[in-house]
Short mmCIF file of C-alpha atoms in Angstrom, two decimals:
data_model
loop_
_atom_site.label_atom_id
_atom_site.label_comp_id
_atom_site.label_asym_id
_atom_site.label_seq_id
_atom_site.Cartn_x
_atom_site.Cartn_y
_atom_site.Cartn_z
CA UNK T 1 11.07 67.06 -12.88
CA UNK T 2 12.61 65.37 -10.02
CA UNK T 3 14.91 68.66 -8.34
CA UNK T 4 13.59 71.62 -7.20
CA UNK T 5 14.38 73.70 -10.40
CA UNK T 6 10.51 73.80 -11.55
CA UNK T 7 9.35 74.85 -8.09
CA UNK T 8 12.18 77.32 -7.70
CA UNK T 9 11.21 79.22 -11.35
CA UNK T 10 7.02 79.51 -10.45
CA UNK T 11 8.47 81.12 -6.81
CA UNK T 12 10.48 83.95 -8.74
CA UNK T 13 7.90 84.34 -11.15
CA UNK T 14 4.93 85.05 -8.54
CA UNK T 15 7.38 86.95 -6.60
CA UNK T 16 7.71 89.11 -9.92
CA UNK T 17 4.07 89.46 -10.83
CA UNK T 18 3.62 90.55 -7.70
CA UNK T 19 5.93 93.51 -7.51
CA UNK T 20 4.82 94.30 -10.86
CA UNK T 21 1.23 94.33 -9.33
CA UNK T 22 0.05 91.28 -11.73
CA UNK T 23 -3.19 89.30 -10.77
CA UNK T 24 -1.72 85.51 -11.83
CA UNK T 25 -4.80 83.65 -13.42
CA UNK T 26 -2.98 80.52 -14.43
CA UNK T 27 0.60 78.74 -14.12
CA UNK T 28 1.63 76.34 -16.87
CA UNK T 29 4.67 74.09 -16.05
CA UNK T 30 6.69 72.14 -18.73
CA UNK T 31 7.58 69.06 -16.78
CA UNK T 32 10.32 67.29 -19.08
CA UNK T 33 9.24 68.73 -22.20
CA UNK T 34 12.27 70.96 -23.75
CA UNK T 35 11.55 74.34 -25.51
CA UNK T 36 13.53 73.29 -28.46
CA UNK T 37 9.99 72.93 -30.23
CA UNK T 38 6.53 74.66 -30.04
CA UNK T 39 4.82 71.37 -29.88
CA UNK T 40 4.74 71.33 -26.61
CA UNK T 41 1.49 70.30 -23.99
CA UNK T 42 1.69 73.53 -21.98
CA UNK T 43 2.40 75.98 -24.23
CA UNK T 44 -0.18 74.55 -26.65
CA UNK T 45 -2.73 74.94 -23.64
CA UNK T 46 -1.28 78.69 -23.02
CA UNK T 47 -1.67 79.48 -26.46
CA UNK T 48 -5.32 78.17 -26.61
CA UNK T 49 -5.97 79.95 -23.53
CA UNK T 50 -4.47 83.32 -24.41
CA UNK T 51 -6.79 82.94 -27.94
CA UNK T 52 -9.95 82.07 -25.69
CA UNK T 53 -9.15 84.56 -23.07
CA UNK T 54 -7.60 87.36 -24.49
CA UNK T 55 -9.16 90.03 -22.42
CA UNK T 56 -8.26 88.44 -19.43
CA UNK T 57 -4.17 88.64 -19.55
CA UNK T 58 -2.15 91.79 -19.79
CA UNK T 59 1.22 89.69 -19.70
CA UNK T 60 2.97 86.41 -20.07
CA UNK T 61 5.62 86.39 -17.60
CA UNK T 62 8.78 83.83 -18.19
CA UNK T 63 11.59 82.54 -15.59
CA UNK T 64 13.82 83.04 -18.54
CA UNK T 65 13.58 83.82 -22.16
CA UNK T 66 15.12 80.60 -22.70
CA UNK T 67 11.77 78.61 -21.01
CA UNK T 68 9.58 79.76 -23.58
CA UNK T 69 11.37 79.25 -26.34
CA UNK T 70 15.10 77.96 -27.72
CA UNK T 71 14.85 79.40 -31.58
CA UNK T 72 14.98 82.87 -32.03
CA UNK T 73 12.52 82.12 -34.88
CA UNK T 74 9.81 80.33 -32.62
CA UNK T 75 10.81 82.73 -30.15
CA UNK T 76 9.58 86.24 -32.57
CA UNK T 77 6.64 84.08 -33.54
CA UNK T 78 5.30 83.69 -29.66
CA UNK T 79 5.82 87.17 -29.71
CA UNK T 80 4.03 88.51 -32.69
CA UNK T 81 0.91 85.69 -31.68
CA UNK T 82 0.97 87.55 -27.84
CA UNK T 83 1.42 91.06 -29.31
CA UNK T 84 -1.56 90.13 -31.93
CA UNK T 85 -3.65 89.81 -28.48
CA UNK T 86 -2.45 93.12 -26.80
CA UNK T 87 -0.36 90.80 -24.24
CA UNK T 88 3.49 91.82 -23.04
CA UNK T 89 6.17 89.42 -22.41
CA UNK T 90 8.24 89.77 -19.44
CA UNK T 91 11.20 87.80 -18.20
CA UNK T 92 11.34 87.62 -14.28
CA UNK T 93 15.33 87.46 -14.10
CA UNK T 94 16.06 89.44 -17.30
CA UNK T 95 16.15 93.10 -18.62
CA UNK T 96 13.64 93.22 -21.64
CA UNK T 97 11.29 95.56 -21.50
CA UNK T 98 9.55 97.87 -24.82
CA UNK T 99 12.41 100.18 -25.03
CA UNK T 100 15.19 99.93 -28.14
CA UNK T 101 17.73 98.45 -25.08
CA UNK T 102 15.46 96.47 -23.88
CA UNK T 103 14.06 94.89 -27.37
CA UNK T 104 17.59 95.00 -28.32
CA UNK T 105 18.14 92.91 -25.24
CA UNK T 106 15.44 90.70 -26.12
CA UNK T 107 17.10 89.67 -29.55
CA UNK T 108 20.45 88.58 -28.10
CA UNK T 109 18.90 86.49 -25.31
CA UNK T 110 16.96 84.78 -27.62
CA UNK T 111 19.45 84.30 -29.81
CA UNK T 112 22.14 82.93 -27.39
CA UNK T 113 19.44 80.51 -26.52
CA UNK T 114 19.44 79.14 -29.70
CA UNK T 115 23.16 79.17 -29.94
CA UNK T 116 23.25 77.66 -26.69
CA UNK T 117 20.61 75.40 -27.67
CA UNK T 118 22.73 74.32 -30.99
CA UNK T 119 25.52 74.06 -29.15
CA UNK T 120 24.03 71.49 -26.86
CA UNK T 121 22.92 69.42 -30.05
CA UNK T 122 26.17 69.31 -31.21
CA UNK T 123 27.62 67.96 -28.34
CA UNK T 124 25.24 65.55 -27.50
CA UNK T 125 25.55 64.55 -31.02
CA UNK T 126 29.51 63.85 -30.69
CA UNK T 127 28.65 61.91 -27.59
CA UNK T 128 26.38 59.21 -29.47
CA UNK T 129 28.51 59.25 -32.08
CA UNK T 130 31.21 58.10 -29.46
CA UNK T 131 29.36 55.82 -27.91
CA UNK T 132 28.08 53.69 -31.80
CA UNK T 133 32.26 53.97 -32.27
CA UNK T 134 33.00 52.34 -28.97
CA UNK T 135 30.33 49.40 -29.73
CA UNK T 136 27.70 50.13 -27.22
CA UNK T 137 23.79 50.80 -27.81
CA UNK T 138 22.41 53.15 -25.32
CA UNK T 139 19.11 53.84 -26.63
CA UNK T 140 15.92 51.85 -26.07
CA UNK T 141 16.72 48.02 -26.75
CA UNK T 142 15.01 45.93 -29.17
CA UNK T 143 12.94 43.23 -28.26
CA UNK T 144 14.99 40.19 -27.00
CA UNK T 145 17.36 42.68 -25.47
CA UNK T 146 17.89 44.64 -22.04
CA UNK T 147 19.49 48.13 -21.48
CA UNK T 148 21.77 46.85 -18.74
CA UNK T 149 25.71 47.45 -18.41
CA UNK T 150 28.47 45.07 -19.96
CA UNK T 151 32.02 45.59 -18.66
CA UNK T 152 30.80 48.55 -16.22
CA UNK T 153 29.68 50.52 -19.12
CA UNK T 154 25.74 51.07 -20.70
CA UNK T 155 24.80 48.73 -23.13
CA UNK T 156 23.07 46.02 -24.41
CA UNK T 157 21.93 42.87 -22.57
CA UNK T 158 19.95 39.34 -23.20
CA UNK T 159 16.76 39.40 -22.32
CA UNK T 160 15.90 35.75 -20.14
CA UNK T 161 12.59 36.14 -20.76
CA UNK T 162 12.69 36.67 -24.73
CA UNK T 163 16.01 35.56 -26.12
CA UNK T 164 15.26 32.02 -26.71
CA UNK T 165 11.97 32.99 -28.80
CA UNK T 166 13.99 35.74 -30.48
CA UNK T 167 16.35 33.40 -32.11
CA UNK T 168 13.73 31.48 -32.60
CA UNK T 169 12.35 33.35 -35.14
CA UNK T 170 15.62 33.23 -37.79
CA UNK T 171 15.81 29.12 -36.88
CA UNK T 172 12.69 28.71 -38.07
CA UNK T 173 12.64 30.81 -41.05
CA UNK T 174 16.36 29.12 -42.15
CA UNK T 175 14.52 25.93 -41.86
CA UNK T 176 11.61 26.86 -44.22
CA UNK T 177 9.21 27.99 -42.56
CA UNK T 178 7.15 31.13 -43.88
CA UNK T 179 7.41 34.19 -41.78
CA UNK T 180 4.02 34.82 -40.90
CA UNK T 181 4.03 31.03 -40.10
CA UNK T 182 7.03 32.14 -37.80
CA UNK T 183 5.20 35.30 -36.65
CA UNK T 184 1.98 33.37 -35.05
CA UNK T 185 4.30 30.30 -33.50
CA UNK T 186 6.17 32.96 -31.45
CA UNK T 187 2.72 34.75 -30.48
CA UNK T 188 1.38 31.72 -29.59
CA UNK T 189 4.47 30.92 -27.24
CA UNK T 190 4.25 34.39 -25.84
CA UNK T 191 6.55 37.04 -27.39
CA UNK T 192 5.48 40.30 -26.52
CA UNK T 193 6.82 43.89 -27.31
CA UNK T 194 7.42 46.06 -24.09
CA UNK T 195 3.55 46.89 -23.93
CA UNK T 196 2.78 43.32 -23.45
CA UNK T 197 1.35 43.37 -27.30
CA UNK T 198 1.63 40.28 -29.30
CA UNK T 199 4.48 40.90 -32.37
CA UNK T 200 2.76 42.60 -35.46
CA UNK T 201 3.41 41.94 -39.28
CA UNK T 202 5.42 45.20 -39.51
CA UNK T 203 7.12 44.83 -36.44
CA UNK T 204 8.09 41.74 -37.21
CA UNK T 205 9.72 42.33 -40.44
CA UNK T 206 11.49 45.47 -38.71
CA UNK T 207 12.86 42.88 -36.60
CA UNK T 208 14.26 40.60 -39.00
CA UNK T 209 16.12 43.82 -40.88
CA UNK T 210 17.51 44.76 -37.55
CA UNK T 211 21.54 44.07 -37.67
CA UNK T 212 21.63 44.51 -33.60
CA UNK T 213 20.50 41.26 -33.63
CA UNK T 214 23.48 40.01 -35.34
CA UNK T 215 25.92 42.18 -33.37
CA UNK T 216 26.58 45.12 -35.64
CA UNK T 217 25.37 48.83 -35.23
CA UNK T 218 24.87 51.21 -37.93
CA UNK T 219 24.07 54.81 -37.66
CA UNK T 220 25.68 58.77 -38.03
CA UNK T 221 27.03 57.18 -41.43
CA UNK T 222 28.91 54.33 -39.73
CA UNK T 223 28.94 50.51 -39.09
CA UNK T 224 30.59 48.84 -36.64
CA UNK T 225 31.02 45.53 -34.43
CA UNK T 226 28.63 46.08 -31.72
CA UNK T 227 30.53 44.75 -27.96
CA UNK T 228 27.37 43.20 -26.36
CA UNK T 229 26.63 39.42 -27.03
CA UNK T 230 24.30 38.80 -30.60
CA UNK T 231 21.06 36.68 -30.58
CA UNK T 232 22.10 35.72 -34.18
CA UNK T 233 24.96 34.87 -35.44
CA UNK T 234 25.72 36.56 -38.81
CA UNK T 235 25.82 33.62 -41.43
CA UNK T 236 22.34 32.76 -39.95
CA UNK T 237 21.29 36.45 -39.87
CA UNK T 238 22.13 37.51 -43.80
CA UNK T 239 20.54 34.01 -45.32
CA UNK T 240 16.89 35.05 -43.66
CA UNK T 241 17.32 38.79 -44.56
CA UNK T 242 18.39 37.21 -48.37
CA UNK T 243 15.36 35.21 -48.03
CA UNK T 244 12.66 37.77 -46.89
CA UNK T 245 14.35 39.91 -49.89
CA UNK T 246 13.69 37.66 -52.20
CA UNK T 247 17.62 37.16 -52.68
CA UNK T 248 17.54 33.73 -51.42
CA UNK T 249 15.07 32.34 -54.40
CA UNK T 250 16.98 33.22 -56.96
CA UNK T 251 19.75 31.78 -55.48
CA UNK T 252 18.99 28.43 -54.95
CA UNK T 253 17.26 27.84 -58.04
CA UNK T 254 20.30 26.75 -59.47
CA UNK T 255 22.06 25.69 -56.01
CA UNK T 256 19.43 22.27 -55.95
CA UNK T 257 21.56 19.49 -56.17
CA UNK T 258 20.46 17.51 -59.44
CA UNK T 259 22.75 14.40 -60.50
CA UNK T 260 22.15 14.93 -64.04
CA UNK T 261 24.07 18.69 -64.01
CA UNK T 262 26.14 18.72 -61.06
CA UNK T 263 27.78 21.54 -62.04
CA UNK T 264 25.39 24.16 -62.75
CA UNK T 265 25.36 27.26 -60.35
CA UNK T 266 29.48 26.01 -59.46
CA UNK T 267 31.04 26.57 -63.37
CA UNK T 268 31.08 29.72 -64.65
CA UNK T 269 31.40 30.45 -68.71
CA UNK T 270 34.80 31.65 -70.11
CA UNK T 271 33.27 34.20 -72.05
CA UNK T 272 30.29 36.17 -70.28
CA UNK T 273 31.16 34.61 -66.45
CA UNK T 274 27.89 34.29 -65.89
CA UNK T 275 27.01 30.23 -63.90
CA UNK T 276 25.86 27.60 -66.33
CA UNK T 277 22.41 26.58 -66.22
CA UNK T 278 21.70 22.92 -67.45
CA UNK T 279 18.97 21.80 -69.42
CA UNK T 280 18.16 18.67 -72.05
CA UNK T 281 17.78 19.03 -75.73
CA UNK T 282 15.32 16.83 -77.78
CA UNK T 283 17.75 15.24 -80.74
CA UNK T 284 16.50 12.81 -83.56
CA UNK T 285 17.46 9.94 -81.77
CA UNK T 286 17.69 10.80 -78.34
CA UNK T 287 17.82 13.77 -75.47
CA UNK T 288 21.11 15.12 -75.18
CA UNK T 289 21.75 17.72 -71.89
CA UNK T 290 23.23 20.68 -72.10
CA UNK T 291 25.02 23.89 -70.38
CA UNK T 292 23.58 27.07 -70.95
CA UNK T 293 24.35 30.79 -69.94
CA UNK T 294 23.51 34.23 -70.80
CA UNK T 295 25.98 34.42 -74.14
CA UNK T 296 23.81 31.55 -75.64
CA UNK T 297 26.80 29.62 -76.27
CA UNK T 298 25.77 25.36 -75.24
CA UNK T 299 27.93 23.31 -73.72
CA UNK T 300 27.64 19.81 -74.37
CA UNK T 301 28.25 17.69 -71.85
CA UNK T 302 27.83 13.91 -71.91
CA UNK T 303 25.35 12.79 -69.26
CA UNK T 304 27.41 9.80 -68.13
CA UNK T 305 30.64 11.93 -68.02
CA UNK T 306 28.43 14.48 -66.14
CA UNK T 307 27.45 12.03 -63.34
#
């Protein structure tokens, strides 16, 4: 968008059309919009006008085969929609033309342009993968963080303006608090996302889930130590994501400290290894407590003993 490549193309292209003795009734320009897909805002506006106008145009002309399309199957399809019209393509640097060695020719650019294209994918693929090995995170930051550089290198950096409030959010939760509790405090005190909008439910509970906070990256099938600084450190980071999981209830249901069965959620059973549960037992007399766990078997323990 930036070079002189887009401006360069349209003058060979007019210079072509006009040996070839072509009226041009319209230029559409791709600015930073790859012809990997057909979902793109020119081409859709080409296509509508070639449908609307079809009596108009006698020929689509291309810089390259490649600039129109980079899959030889979206490539035969722009094809067959022009042909459906009466309209020729023509490529302003390349040899295709309506003859067999010229449709021939047509084939094989398209389909190096897809190899090329795949080829491309592949390496850029290798390259992120690279970069998640070495630690870094290239792409777009999450809030609370900065694309920046650490040690010379891309990566992730605090945010001044955020970081404080970002932490915030796991403190508070640890503490008690409920999340959407957490979610309006931090509103209120003016965390944004990027677009200046306040922090929505879903948002917010993406946020929570996301391990970047706690220093570790996970993606192309891997997990590693991330090298840029974490908001939250990883103790803090797995109780609220056991909590907002519903992990963490479960948990400390038998974690409360209660003098009569000090051991319960600490002792497992011999036999099943499941954590003893304690509970009292109405006798004849008198209440006597007891150990339970999933085999049924009770353990009696003396209360005083207990204690």
């Amino acid at each position: 968008v930036d070079g002189t490549s887009l401006l360069t193309q349209e003058k060979i292209c007019r210079e072509y059309a006009e040996r070839e003795k072509f009226k041009v009734v319209d230029v559409y320009i791709e600015e930073g919009e790859s012809a990997k897909t057909t979902k793109r805002t020119e081409l859709q506006r080409l296509l509508k006008y070639v449908k609307e106008n079809p009596h108009n145009i006698n020929a689509i002309i291309v810089y390259k085969i490649d600039r129109l399309a980079r899959r030889a199957e979206d490539h035969i399809y722009l094809k067959v929609y022009f042909k459906k019209y009466g309209i020729d393509l023509h490529s302003a640097t390349e040899p295709i033309d309506d003859t067999p060695q010229g449709g021939l020719m047509e084939i094989i650019l398209a389909g190096f342009a897809e190899f090329d294209n795949r080829i491309r994918t592949e390496r850029c693929i290798n390259g992120m993968i690279s970069t998640v090995k070495d630690g870094r995170w290239t792409w777009k930051a999450p809030i609370g963080y900065k694309n920046g550089r650490v040690n010379g290198k891309r990566n992730l950096v605090h945010d001044p303006l955020k970081v404080d409030l970002v932490r915030k959010i796991w403190l508070l939760i640890d503490a008690g608090c409920s999340s959407e509790e957490v979610r309006l405090t931090v509103n209120r005190e003016g965390l944004v996302t990027c677009n200046g909008e306040p922090i929505r439910h879903s948002l917010f509970f993406k946020m929570l889930r996301n391990k970047l906070y706690a220093g570790i990256i996970e993606g192309f099938g891997l997990k590693v130590d991330g090298s840029f600084e974490p908001i939250v450190d990883r103790d803090l980071f797995d109780r609220v994501l056991d909590r907002i999981e519903g992990r963490a209830n479960k948990v400390s249901r038998y974690m409360v400290i209660n003098e009569d069965f000090v051991i319960r959620g600490i002792v497992s059973c011999s036999i099943c290894g499941e954590k003893f549960t304690g509970g009292w037992s109405k006798g004849k007399h008198k209440k006597y407590a007891y150990y339970r766990c999933k085999c049924k078997k009770s353990h009696h323990v003396c209360n005083r003993q207990a204690k």
